[in-house]
């Protein structure tokens, strides 16, 4: 929407009739960019009113500025009320009351607000019969109208909170097993920390996939769980484990970041089909070209892998997958002996899954890249 | 005769008696439908739109003058606030700032003024707006001149269409 300051105040102006404004537009044109809005314009129009000769014969003739009907054309038998609602002069001075009321309702819409004259800015003074019932109902209507967005927002946030809390409770039950889970979620232990902590579980899980949360995640469990819950013990209690996991995550990501270039280098050298044929001088160039090609590949892959849906879904499914892996681990008698607590088996299972997944995706990437490099366009062997 | 027709006839008479030099033509497209109008505005002399004749398609709603008319360019116009393909015009007086004090003629004049005082912060043609916003006046002016020559100057436009 362009509301040009130079354009706006031109035609519906308080003083000159439209035809005059139109013909004087050219005078404005040269200085169109230098006219400051509103204030100075009014003075200018006042000058115009004096200097411009009155070509219309409408001097005393009443002409409705809305429907353009003049008083002398009016059917005498019809009783039409003329009003002069604002300080406008000349062609904008008079209007039919009916026309003006229609325009006012058009401007107001469903809610009763003040309507200003489009030219002089005078607020139309409107008389209407009011009574107490109407006033009360209008007040109620307006209050409801203004409260609706906030209530909607509150409702949506509540729904989000409830869903997050439920997910948190589900995650606790799956990870800790029914016995420990019942204990943690029991009424005796349920306090404000639970109210805050449970909905933070899904948020924390999603954040754990974003590097942006690196700074916040390691501190969050300490703040939410509080000192009473965290006891140094071996094997670590669930609370301590939750506090340690973000640090383990940082460490793990760090390890990947260190070994990743190294893996890349292997990937580049093994399928040597690419550079093998090339002779001495060109090898350097080929290597550079190969490197660039790789960088492009990496970019292409990382964008493809990291789309939002997969990220959210993957992180929210982690508790379920961990518990499945934990159950599988529990079916091996040796592991069952070494790690008797199902919670620890689930955590181990989850970690195992993450490592397996990352290794698999690295292998997948490397193979895709190698395949890309071996690509050739086959010659057409027909006629 | 209903109010819309009466007012439109008055507007037509006002225009015929005292036409604004920039509005070269303004008339209903046919005698039996007063709600569809056609206008031609001339590009201001001494501006980058000089020599151009720009056709406007005007659709008047039944609730006129309470509601604004719908006005758009018919040919191609290169301007930050005009859609290059549809000819749609982004001008507040055709939407929220409308008042019955405007007429079809004054609206056309306002569109003529808009041509030479563009508002690049609410663009419908981002390419033209970006040229203006980064201050490339030479690029903007020559682009507008080229499109005016190509599509809005009657003689060249005729040559263009006959050769293609």
Coordinates of N, CA, C and O in Angstrom, one line a residue, chain A residues 7-22 24 28 41-46 48-49 54 65 86-93 117-121, chain B residues 99 101-102 106:
Chain A
X7 N 1.1 12.7 -2.3 CA -0.2 12.4 -3.0 C -1.4 12.6 -2.1 O -2.4 13.1 -2.5
X8 N -1.2 12.1 -0.9 CA -2.4 11.9 0.0 C -3.2 13.2 0.1 O -4.4 13.1 -0.1
X9 N -2.6 14.3 0.5 CA -3.5 15.4 0.9 C -4.1 16.1 -0.3 O -4.7 17.1 -0.2
X10 N -3.8 15.7 -1.5 CA -4.2 16.5 -2.7 C -5.8 16.5 -2.9 O -6.4 17.4 -2.3
X11 N -6.4 15.6 -3.6 CA -7.8 15.9 -4.0 C -8.8 16.2 -2.8 O -9.4 17.3 -2.9
X12 N -9.0 15.3 -1.9 CA -10.1 15.6 -0.9 C -9.6 16.7 0.0 O -9.2 16.3 1.1
X13 N -9.5 17.9 -0.4 CA -8.9 18.9 0.5 C -10.0 19.8 1.0 O -11.1 19.8 0.4
X14 N -9.7 20.4 2.1 CA -10.8 21.2 2.7 C -11.3 22.3 1.9 O -12.5 22.6 1.9
X15 N -10.5 22.9 1.1 CA -10.9 24.1 0.4 C -11.3 24.0 -1.0 O -12.4 24.2 -1.4
X16 N -10.3 23.8 -1.9 CA -10.7 24.0 -3.3 C -11.5 22.8 -3.9 O -11.4 21.7 -3.4
X17 N -12.4 23.1 -4.8 CA -13.1 22.0 -5.4 C -12.2 21.1 -6.2 O -11.1 21.5 -6.6
X18 N -12.7 19.9 -6.5 CA -11.8 18.9 -7.0 C -11.2 19.3 -8.4 O -10.1 19.0 -8.7
X19 N -12.1 19.9 -9.2 CA -11.6 20.2 -10.5 C -10.4 21.2 -10.4 O -9.4 21.1 -11.2
X20 N -10.5 22.1 -9.5 CA -9.4 23.1 -9.3 C -8.1 22.4 -8.9 O -7.0 22.6 -9.4
X21 N -8.3 21.5 -7.9 CA -7.1 20.7 -7.4 C -6.5 20.0 -8.6 O -5.3 20.0 -8.7
X22 N -7.4 19.3 -9.4 CA -6.8 18.5 -10.5 C -6.0 19.4 -11.4 O -4.9 19.0 -11.8
X24 N -4.5 22.2 -10.7 CA -3.3 22.7 -10.1 C -2.3 21.6 -9.8 O -1.3 21.9 -9.2
X28 N 1.9 21.4 -8.5 CA 2.5 20.6 -7.4 C 3.6 19.7 -7.9 O 4.6 19.5 -7.2
X41 N 0.6 21.7 4.1 CA -0.4 21.6 3.0 C -1.6 22.4 3.3 O -2.2 22.9 2.3
X42 N -2.1 22.4 4.5 CA -3.3 23.1 4.8 C -3.1 24.6 4.5 O -4.0 25.2 3.9
X43 N -2.0 25.1 4.9 CA -1.8 26.5 4.6 C -1.8 26.8 3.1 O -2.4 27.7 2.6
X44 N -1.2 25.9 2.4 CA -1.1 26.0 1.0 C -2.4 26.0 0.4 O -2.7 26.8 -0.5
X45 N -3.3 25.2 0.9 CA -4.6 25.1 0.3 C -5.4 26.4 0.6 O -6.2 26.8 -0.1
X46 N -5.1 26.9 1.8 CA -5.8 28.1 2.2 C -5.4 29.2 1.2 O -6.2 30.0 0.8
X48 N -4.5 28.8 -1.8 CA -5.1 28.4 -3.1 C -6.5 28.9 -3.2 O -6.9 29.5 -4.2
X49 N -7.2 28.8 -2.0 CA -8.6 29.2 -2.0 C -8.8 30.6 -2.4 O -9.7 31.0 -3.0
X54 N -13.1 31.1 -8.9 CA -14.1 30.2 -8.7 C -14.9 29.9 -10.0 O -15.6 30.8 -10.5
X65 N -21.5 16.3 -1.5 CA -20.1 15.9 -1.9 C -20.1 14.4 -2.0 O -19.1 13.8 -2.5
X86 N -18.8 19.5 9.0 CA -17.4 19.8 9.4 C -17.0 21.1 8.9 O -17.8 21.9 8.4
X87 N -15.7 21.5 9.1 CA -15.3 22.8 8.8 C -15.0 23.0 7.3 O -14.5 24.0 6.9
X88 N -15.2 21.9 6.5 CA -14.9 22.0 5.1 C -15.7 23.1 4.4 O -16.8 23.4 4.8
X89 N -15.1 23.6 3.3 CA -15.9 24.7 2.6 C -16.1 24.3 1.2 O -15.6 23.3 0.7
X90 N -16.8 25.2 0.5 CA -17.1 25.0 -1.0 C -17.7 23.7 -1.3 O -18.7 23.2 -0.8
X91 N -17.0 22.9 -2.2 CA -17.6 21.7 -2.7 C -17.7 20.6 -1.7 O -18.5 19.6 -1.9
X92 N -17.0 20.7 -0.6 CA -17.1 19.7 0.4 C -17.9 20.1 1.6 O -17.9 19.5 2.7
X93 N -18.7 21.3 1.4 CA -19.3 21.8 2.6 C -20.6 21.0 3.0 O -20.8 20.7 4.1
X117 N -13.8 13.4 9.0 CA -14.0 13.9 7.7 C -12.7 13.6 6.9 O -11.6 13.9 7.4
X118 N -12.8 12.9 5.8 CA -11.6 12.6 5.1 C -10.7 13.8 4.6 O -9.5 13.6 4.4
X119 N -11.3 14.9 4.6 CA -10.5 16.1 4.1 C -10.0 16.9 5.3 O -8.8 17.2 5.4
X120 N -10.9 17.4 6.2 CA -10.4 18.3 7.2 C -10.1 17.6 8.5 O -9.5 18.2 9.4
X121 N -10.5 16.3 8.6 CA -10.1 15.6 9.9 C -11.0 15.9 11.0 O -10.8 15.3 12.1
Chain B
X99 N -12.3 8.0 -0.3 CA -13.5 8.7 0.3 C -14.3 9.2 -0.9 O -13.8 9.3 -2.0
X101 N -15.3 11.8 -1.8 CA -14.9 13.1 -2.4 C -14.0 12.9 -3.7 O -13.9 13.8 -4.5
X102 N -13.4 11.7 -3.8 CA -12.6 11.4 -5.0 C -13.6 11.1 -6.1 O -14.7 10.6 -5.9
X106 N -10.3 12.3 -10.7 CA -9.2 12.6 -9.7 C -8.4 11.4 -9.4 O -7.2 11.5 -9.1

